[in-house]
Coordinates of C-alpha atoms in Angstrom, one line a residue:
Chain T
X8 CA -30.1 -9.2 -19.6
X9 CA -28.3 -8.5 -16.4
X10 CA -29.8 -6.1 -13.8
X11 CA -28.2 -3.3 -12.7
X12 CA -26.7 -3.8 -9.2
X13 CA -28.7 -2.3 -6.1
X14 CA -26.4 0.0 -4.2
X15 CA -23.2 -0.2 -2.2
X16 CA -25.0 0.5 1.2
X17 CA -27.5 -2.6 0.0
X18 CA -24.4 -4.7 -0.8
X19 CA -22.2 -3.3 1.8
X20 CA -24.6 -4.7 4.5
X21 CA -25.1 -7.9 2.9
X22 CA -21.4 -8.3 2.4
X23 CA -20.5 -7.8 5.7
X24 CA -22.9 -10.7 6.6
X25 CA -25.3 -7.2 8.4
X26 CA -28.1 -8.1 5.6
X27 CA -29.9 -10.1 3.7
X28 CA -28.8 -11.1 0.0
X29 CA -30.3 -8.6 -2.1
X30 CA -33.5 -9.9 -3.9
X31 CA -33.7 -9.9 -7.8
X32 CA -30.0 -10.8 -7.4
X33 CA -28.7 -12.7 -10.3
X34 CA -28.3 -16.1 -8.7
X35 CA -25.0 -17.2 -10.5
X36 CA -23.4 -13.8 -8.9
X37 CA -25.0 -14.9 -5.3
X38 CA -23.5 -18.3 -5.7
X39 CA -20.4 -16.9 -6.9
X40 CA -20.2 -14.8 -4.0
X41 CA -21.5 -17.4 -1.3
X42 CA -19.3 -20.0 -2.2
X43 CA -16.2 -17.3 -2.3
X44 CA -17.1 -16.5 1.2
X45 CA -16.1 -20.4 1.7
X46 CA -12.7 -20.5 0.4
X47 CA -9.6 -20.2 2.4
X48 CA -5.9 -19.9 1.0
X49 CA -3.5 -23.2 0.4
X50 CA -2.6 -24.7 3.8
X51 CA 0.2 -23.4 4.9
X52 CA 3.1 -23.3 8.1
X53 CA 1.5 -22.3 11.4
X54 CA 2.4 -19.0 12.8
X55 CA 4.4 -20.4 15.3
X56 CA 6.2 -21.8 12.5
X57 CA 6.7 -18.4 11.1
X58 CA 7.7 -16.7 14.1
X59 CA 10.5 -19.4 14.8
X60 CA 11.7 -18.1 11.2
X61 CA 11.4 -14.2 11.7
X62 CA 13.3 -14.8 15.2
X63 CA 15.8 -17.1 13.1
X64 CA 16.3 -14.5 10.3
X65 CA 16.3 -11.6 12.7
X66 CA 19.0 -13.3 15.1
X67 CA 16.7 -12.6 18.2
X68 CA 17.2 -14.7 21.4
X69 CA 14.4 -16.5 23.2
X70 CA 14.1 -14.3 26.2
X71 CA 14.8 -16.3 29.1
X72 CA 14.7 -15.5 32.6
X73 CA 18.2 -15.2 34.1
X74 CA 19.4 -18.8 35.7
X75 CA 22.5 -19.3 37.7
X76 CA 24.8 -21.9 35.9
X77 CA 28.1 -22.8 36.1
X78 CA 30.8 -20.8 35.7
X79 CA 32.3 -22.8 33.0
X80 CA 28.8 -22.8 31.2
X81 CA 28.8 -19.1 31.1
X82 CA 31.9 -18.5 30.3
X83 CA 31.2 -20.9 27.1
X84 CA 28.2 -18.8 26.4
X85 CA 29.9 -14.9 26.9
X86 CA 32.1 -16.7 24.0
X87 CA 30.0 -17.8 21.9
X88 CA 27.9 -14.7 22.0
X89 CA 31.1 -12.8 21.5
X90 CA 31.7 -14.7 18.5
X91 CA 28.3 -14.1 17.5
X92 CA 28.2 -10.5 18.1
X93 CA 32.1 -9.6 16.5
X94 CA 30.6 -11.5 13.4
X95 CA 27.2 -9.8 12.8
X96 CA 29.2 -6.1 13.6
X97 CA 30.7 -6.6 10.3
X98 CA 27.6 -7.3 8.2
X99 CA 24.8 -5.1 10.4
X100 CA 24.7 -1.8 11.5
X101 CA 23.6 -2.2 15.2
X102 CA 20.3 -0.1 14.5
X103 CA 19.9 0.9 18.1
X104 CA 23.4 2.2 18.7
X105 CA 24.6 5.1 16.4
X106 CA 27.5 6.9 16.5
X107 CA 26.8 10.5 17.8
X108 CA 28.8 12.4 15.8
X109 CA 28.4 10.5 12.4
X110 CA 25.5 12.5 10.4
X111 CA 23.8 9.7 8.4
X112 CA 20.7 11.0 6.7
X113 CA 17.9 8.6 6.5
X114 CA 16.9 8.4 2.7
X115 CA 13.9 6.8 0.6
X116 CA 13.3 6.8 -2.7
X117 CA 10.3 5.9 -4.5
X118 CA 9.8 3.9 -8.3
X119 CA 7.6 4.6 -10.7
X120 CA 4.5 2.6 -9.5
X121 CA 5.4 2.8 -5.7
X122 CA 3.7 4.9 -3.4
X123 CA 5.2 5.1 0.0
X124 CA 4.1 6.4 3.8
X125 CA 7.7 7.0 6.6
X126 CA 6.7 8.2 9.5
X127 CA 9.5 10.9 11.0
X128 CA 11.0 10.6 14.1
X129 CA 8.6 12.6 16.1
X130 CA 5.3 10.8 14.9
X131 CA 4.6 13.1 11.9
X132 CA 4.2 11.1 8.5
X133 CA 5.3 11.3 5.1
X134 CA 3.6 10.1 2.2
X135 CA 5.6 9.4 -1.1
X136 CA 4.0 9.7 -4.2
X137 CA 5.8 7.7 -7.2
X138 CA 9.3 8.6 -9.0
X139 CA 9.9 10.7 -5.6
X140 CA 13.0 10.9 -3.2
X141 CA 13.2 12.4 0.2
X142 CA 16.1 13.2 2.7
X143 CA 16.2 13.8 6.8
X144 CA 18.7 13.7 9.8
X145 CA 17.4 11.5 12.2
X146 CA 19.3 12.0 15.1
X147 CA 19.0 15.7 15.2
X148 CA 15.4 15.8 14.4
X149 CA 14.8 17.6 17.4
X150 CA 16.8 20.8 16.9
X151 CA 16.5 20.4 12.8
X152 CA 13.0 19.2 11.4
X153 CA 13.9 19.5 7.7
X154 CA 13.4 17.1 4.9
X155 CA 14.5 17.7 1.7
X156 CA 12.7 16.8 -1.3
X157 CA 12.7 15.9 -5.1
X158 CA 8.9 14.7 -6.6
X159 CA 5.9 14.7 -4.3
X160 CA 4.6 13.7 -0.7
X161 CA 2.0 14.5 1.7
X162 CA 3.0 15.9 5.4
X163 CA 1.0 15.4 8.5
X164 CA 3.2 17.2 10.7
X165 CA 2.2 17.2 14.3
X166 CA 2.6 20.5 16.5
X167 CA 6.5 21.4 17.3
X168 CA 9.2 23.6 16.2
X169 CA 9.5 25.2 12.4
X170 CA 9.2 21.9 10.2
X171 CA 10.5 22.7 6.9
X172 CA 10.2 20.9 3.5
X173 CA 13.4 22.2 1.3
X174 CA 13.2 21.4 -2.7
X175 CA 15.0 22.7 -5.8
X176 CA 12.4 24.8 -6.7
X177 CA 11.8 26.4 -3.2
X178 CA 11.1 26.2 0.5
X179 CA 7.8 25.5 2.7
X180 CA 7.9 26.2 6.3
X181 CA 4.9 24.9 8.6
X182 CA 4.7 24.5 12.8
X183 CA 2.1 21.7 12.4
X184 CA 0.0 20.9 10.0
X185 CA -1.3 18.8 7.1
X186 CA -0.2 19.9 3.4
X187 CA 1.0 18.7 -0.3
X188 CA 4.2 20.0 -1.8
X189 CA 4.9 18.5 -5.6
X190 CA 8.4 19.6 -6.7
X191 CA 9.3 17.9 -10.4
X192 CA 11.3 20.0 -13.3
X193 CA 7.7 20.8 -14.7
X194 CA 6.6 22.8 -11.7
X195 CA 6.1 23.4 -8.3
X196 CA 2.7 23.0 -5.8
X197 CA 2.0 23.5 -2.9
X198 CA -1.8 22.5 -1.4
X199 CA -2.4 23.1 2.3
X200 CA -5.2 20.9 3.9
X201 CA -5.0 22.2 7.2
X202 CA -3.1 25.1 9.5
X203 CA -0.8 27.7 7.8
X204 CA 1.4 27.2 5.4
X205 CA 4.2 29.6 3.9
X206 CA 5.8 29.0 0.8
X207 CA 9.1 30.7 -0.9
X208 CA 9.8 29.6 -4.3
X209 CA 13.1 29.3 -5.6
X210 CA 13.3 32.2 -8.0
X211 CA 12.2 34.9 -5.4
X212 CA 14.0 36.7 -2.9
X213 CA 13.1 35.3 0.6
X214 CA 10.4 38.4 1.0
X215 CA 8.5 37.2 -1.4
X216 CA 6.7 34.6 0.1
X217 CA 2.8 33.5 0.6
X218 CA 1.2 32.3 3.6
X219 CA -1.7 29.7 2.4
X220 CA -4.7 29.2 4.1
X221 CA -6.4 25.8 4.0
X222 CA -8.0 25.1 0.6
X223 CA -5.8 27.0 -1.1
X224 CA -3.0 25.7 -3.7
X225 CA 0.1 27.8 -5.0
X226 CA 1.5 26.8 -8.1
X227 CA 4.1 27.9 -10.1
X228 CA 5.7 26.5 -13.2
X229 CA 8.7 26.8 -15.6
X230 CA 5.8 30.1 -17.7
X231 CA 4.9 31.6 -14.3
X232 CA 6.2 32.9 -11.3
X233 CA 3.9 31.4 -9.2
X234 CA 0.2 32.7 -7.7
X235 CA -2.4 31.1 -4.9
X236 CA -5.6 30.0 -5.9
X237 CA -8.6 28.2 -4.0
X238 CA -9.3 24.5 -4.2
X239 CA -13.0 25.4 -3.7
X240 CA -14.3 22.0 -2.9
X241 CA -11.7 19.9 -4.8
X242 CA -9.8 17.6 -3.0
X243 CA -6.1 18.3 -2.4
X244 CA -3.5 15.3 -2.4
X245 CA -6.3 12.9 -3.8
X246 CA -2.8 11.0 -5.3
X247 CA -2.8 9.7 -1.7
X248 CA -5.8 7.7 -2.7
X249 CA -4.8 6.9 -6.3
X250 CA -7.0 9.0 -7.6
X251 CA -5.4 12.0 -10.3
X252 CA -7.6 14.3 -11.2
X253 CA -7.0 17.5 -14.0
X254 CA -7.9 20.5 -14.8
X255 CA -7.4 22.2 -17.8
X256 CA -3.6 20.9 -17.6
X257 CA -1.4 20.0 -20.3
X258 CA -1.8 16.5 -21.8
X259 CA 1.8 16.1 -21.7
X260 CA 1.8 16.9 -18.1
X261 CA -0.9 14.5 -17.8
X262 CA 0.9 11.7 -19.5
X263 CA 4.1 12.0 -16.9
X264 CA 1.9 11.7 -14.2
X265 CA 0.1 8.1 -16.0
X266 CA 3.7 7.2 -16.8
X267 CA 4.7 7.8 -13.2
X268 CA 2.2 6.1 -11.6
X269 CA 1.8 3.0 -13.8
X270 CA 5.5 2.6 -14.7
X271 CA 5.2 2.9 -18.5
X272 CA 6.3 5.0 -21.2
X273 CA 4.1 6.9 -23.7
X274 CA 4.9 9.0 -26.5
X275 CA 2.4 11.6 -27.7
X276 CA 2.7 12.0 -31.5
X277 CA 2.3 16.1 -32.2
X278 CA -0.6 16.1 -30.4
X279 CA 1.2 17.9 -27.0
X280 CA -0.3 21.5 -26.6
X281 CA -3.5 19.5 -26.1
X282 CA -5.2 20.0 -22.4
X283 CA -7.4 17.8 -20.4
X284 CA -10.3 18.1 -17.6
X285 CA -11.0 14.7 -16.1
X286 CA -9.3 12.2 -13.7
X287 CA -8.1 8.7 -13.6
X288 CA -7.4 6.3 -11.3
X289 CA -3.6 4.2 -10.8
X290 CA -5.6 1.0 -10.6
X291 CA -6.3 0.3 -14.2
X292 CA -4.9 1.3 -17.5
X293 CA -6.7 0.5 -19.9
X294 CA -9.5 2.5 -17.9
X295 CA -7.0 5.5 -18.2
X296 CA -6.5 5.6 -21.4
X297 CA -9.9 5.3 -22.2
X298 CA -10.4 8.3 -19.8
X299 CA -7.6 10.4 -21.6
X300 CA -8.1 9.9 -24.7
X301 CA -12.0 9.3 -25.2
X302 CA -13.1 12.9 -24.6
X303 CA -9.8 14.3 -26.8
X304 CA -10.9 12.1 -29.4
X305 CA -7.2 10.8 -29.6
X306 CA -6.5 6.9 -30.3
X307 CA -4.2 5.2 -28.5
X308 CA -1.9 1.9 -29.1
X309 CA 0.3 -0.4 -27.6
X310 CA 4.0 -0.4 -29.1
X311 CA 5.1 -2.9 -27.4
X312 CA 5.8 -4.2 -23.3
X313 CA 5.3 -1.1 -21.6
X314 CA 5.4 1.4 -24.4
X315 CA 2.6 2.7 -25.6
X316 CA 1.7 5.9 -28.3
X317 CA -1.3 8.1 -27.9
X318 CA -2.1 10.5 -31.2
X319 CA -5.3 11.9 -33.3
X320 CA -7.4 10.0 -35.1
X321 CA -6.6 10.2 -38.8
Chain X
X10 CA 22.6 -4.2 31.4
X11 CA 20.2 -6.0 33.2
X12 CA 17.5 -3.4 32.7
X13 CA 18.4 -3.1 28.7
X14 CA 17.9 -6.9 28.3
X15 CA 14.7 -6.4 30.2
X16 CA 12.9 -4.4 27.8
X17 CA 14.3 -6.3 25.2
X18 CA 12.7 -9.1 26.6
X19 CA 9.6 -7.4 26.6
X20 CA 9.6 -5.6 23.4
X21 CA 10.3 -9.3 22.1
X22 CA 7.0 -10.1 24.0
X23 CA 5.0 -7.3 22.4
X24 CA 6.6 -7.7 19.1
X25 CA 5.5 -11.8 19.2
X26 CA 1.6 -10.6 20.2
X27 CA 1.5 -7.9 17.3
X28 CA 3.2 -11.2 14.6
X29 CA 0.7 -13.3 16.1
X30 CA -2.4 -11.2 15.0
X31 CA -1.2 -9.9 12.2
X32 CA 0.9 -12.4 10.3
X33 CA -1.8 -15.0 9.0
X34 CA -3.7 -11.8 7.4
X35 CA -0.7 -9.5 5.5
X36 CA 0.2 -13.3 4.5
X37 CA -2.9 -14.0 2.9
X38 CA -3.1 -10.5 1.3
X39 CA 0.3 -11.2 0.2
X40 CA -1.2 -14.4 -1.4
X41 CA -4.1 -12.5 -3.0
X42 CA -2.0 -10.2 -4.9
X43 CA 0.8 -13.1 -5.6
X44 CA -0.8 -16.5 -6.2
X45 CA 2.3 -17.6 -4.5
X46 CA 2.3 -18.9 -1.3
X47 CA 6.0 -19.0 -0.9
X48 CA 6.1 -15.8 -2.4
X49 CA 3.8 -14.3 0.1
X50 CA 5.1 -15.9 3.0
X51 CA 8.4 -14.7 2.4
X52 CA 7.2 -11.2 1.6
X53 CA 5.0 -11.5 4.7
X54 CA 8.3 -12.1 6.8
X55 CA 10.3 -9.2 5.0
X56 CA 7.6 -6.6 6.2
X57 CA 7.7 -7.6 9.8
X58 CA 11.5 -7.6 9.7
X59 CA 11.2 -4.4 8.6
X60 CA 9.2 -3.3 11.0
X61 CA 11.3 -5.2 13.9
X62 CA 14.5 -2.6 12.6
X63 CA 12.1 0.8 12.8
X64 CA 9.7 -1.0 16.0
X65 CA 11.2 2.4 18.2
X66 CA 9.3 4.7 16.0
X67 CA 6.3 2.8 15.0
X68 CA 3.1 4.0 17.5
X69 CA 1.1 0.6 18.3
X70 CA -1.7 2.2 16.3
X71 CA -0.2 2.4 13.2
X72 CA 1.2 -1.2 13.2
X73 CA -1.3 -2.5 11.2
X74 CA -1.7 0.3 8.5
X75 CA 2.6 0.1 8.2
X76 CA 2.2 -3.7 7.8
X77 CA 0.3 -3.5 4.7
X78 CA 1.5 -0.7 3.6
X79 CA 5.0 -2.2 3.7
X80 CA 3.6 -5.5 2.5
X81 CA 1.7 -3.8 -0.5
X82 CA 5.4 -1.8 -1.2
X83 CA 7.2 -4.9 -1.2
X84 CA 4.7 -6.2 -3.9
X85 CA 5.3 -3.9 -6.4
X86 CA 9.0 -3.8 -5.7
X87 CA 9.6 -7.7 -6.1
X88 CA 10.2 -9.1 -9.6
X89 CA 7.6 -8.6 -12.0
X90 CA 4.2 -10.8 -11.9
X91 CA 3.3 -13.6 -14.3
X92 CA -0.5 -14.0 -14.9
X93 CA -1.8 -15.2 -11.1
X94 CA -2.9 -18.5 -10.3
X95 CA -4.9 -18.9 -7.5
X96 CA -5.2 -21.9 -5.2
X97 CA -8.2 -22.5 -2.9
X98 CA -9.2 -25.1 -0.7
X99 CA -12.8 -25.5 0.5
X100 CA -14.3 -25.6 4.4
X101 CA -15.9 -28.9 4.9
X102 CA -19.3 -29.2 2.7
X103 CA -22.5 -30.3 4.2
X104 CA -22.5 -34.2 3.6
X105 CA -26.1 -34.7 2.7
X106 CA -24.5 -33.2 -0.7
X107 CA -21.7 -35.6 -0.9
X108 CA -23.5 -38.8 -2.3
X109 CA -24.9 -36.9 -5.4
X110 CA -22.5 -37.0 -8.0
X111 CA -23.8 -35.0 -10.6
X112 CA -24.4 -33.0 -7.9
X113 CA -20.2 -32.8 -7.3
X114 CA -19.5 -32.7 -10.4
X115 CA -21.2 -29.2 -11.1
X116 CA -19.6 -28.3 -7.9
X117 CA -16.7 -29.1 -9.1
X118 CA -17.1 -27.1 -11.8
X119 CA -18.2 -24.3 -11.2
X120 CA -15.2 -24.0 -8.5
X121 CA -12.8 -24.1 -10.8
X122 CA -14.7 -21.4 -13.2
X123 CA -15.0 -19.6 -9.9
X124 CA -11.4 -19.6 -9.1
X125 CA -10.2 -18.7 -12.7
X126 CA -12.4 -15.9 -12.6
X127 CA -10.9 -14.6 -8.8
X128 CA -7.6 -14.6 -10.6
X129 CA -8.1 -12.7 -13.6
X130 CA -9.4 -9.8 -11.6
X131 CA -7.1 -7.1 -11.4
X132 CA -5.2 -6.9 -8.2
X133 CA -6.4 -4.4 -6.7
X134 CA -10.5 -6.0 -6.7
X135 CA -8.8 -9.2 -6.1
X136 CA -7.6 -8.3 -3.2
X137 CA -10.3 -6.7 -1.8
X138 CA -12.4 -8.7 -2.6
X139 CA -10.9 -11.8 -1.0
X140 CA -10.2 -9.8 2.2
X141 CA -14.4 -9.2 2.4
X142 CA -15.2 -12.6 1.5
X143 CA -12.2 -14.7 3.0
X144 CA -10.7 -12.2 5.6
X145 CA -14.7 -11.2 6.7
X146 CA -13.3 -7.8 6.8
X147 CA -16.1 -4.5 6.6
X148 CA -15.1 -2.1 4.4
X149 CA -13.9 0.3 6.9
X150 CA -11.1 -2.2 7.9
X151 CA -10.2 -3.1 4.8
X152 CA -10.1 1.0 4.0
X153 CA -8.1 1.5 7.3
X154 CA -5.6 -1.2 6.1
X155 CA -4.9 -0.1 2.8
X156 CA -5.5 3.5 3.5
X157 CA -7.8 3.6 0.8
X158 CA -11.4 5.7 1.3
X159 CA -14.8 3.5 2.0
X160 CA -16.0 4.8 -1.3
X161 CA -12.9 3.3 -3.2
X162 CA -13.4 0.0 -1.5
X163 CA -16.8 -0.1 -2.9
X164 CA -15.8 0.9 -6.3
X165 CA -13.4 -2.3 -6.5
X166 CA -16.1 -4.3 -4.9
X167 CA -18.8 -3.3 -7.1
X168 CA -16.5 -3.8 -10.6
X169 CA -15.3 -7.2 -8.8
X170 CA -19.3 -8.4 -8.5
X171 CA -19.7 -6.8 -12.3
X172 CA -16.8 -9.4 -13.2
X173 CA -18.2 -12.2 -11.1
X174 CA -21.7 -11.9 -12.5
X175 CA -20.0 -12.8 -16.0
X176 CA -18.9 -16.1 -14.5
X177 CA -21.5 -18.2 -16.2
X178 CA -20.3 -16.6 -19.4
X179 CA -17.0 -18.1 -19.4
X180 CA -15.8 -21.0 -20.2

């Protein structure tokens, strides 16, 4: 009954108010659409309004311009912002004034579900994938560009000194440069997008190392010792866009990374030596399962909130 | 001292413009994903206090993007969502409507089917979705903002219209 729908460019432009409604549109959908296009949220405080309440919450003054008052009047106010100050030191950390010699490493740590971008001090950026935890010195970024790592994120490093990425399972050291490192107990990845990148795992000694070219991907797990391969035309770090895609990997590997990314458990019932070539997205469930388990011919059910149990058809 | 509270006068300035453009829109986007206008206005103020603490190493440019990125973080963080209810209220209709009112009536109705329907999208079309047809964002903005690629943008658009076109069926 329905028609399928003409193209993204076709809808795209119409959309964006660039084009006509398509014709042989089904006209409950260009109603449905129309009359969308004239809704508008709840009403709701101005933005004045809001920006009285982030200054409020954030204790920031109303910048005046400086005004000569009376010295009694000034003296009331060094007071009173005395008070002010003595009594927010002891809740906040005065962001903007750190102590020199304390070393306070700046941390983040990602949930299952959460995906995360930090940008570093010296404009390079950090993306987090889920179930991830990362580690740097701010304040002697200059001399020391090192983040440590447990899980996986995506550097865009720009040009500067050696900018290492340290992680239990080994060490990656770039100058500038665009690259993938995945670090978990099941393995260890490294996927350079752009520049050089050299890699030392863990278990070798620090000559044995590999310099990667962009495209390629070293991988080594708990069975091997590690090797560099070419990405050909797939796309590395496609995570960033919540895309997973597999290849001949180990359904049980495949079901950490669903479990990480949509925050649920799953238990695979004797069914683990499996592998899988496909891809799912993190924006629908359901949809992955159906992805996962359709071509395996495998079933799946849900136990219960969250839980969920994936085995053969019987 | 005099310099310091200066260009703390002045980052206050630039920090008001940069609320002042962006507030309304990570608010409603807050509201898309919520249903929850308190919700999303309070979440809306979280992201730009966190960006007032890290303003010294965020590059103009990237404002936005860390906005909803940060907003979009916050989201998922917060306390789990109940099943979203959405709340809309209509720009002014053309009057020569008005005095019809089997004409309201169906109106009415097929608002509310309309609006039911919005909501039980999944988040993710919700939102962009609403940011097209509410926001009057392209595409490449809304892709920009939630660092998503043009072609996933579609993708959520075109499942949302799939959804949408089912509106009649439902009850």
């Amino acid at each position: 009954m329905n028609q399928p729908l003409p193209d993204h460019e076709i809808l795209r432009l119409w959309l964006e108010g660039k084009g006509q409604a398509p014709e042989g549109l089904d006209p409950e959908l260009l109603r449905a659409v129309e009359e969308a296009g004239k809704l508008d949220v709840p009403s709701t405080s101005s933005t004045d309004a809001a920006w009285e309440r982030f200054m409020q919450e954030n204790h920031i003054e109303t910048p005046v311009e400086a005004v000569t008052r009376p010295l009694w009047k000034r003296y009331w106010a060094v007071a009173a912002a005395l008070a002010l100050v003595v009594s927010l030191g002891v809740i906040f950390l005065e962001p903007n004034n750190p102590q020199p010699q304390q070393i306070a490493l700046t941390t983040l740590t990602t949930t299952n579900a959460e995906h995360t971008s930090i940008d570093l001090p010296d404009g390079s950026s950090v993306m987090v994938n889920a179930a991830s935890h990362i580690e740097f010195d701010k304040e002697n970024w200059e001399t020391n560009r090192e983040v440590h790592l447990e899980g996986e994120a995506y550097f865009d490093v720009e040009k500067g000194s050696t900018f290492k990425v340290l992680t239990s399972m080994g060490d990656v050291e770039v100058l500038g440069t665009r690259f993938n490192v995945y670090a978990r107990k099941d393995g260890f990845e490294v996927a350079c997008l752009s520049g050089k990148v050299k890699v030392t795992p863990e278990s070798g000694s620090s000559s044995t190392f590999s310099i990667l070219s962009p495209q390629q991907i070293f991988r080594a797990s708990t069975q091997s010792a590690g090797a560099v391969t070419e990405l050909g035309d797939k796309q590395a770090a496609s995570w960033r866009k919540g895309e997973f895609s597999f290849d001949n990997t180990p359904l049980i590997e495949v079901i950490a990374v669903m479990e990480r990314q949509y925050n649920v458990q799953i238990e695979l019932d004797g069914i683990s030596e499996r592998v899988f070539f496909g891809n799912f997205t993190n924006d629908d469930l359901d949809e992955a399962f159906r992805l996962v388990t359709g071509p395996l011919g495998l079933k799946y059910v849900k136990l219960g909130d969250s839980k969920y149990r994936i085995s053969g058809t019987d | 001292m005099k310099n310091e509270s200066l260009s703390h006068a002045q980052q206050v300035a630039a920090f008001k413009r940069l609320f002042e453009e962006h507030y309304g829109a990570i608010r409603n986007f807050l509201y898309y994903k919520t249903g929850d206008m308190a919700e999303a206005q309070d979440l809306a103020q979280e992201a730009f206090s966190q960006m007032w603490v890290k303003r010294d190493h965020i590059r103009q440019e990237q404002a936005k993007n860390y906005l909803y990125t940060t907003a979009n973080n916050l989201f998922i963080n917060a306390a789990k969502h109940q099943q979203v209810v959405l709340r809309f209220q209509n720009s002014p209709r053309v009057e020569r409507f008005a005095q019809d009112p089997q004409f309201e009536l169906e109106q009415k109705e097929f608002q509310q089917r309309l609006e039911h329907t919005i909501a039980s999208l999944p988040e993710k079309q919700r939102e962009v979705f609403l940011m097209n047809r509410i926001e009057k964002m392209t595409y490449q903005e809304i892709a920009t903002s939630l660092n998503l690629s043009v072609k996933a943008v579609e993708k959520r658009m075109h499942q949302a219209l799939i959804v949408l076109r089912k509106l009649s069926e439902k009850i």
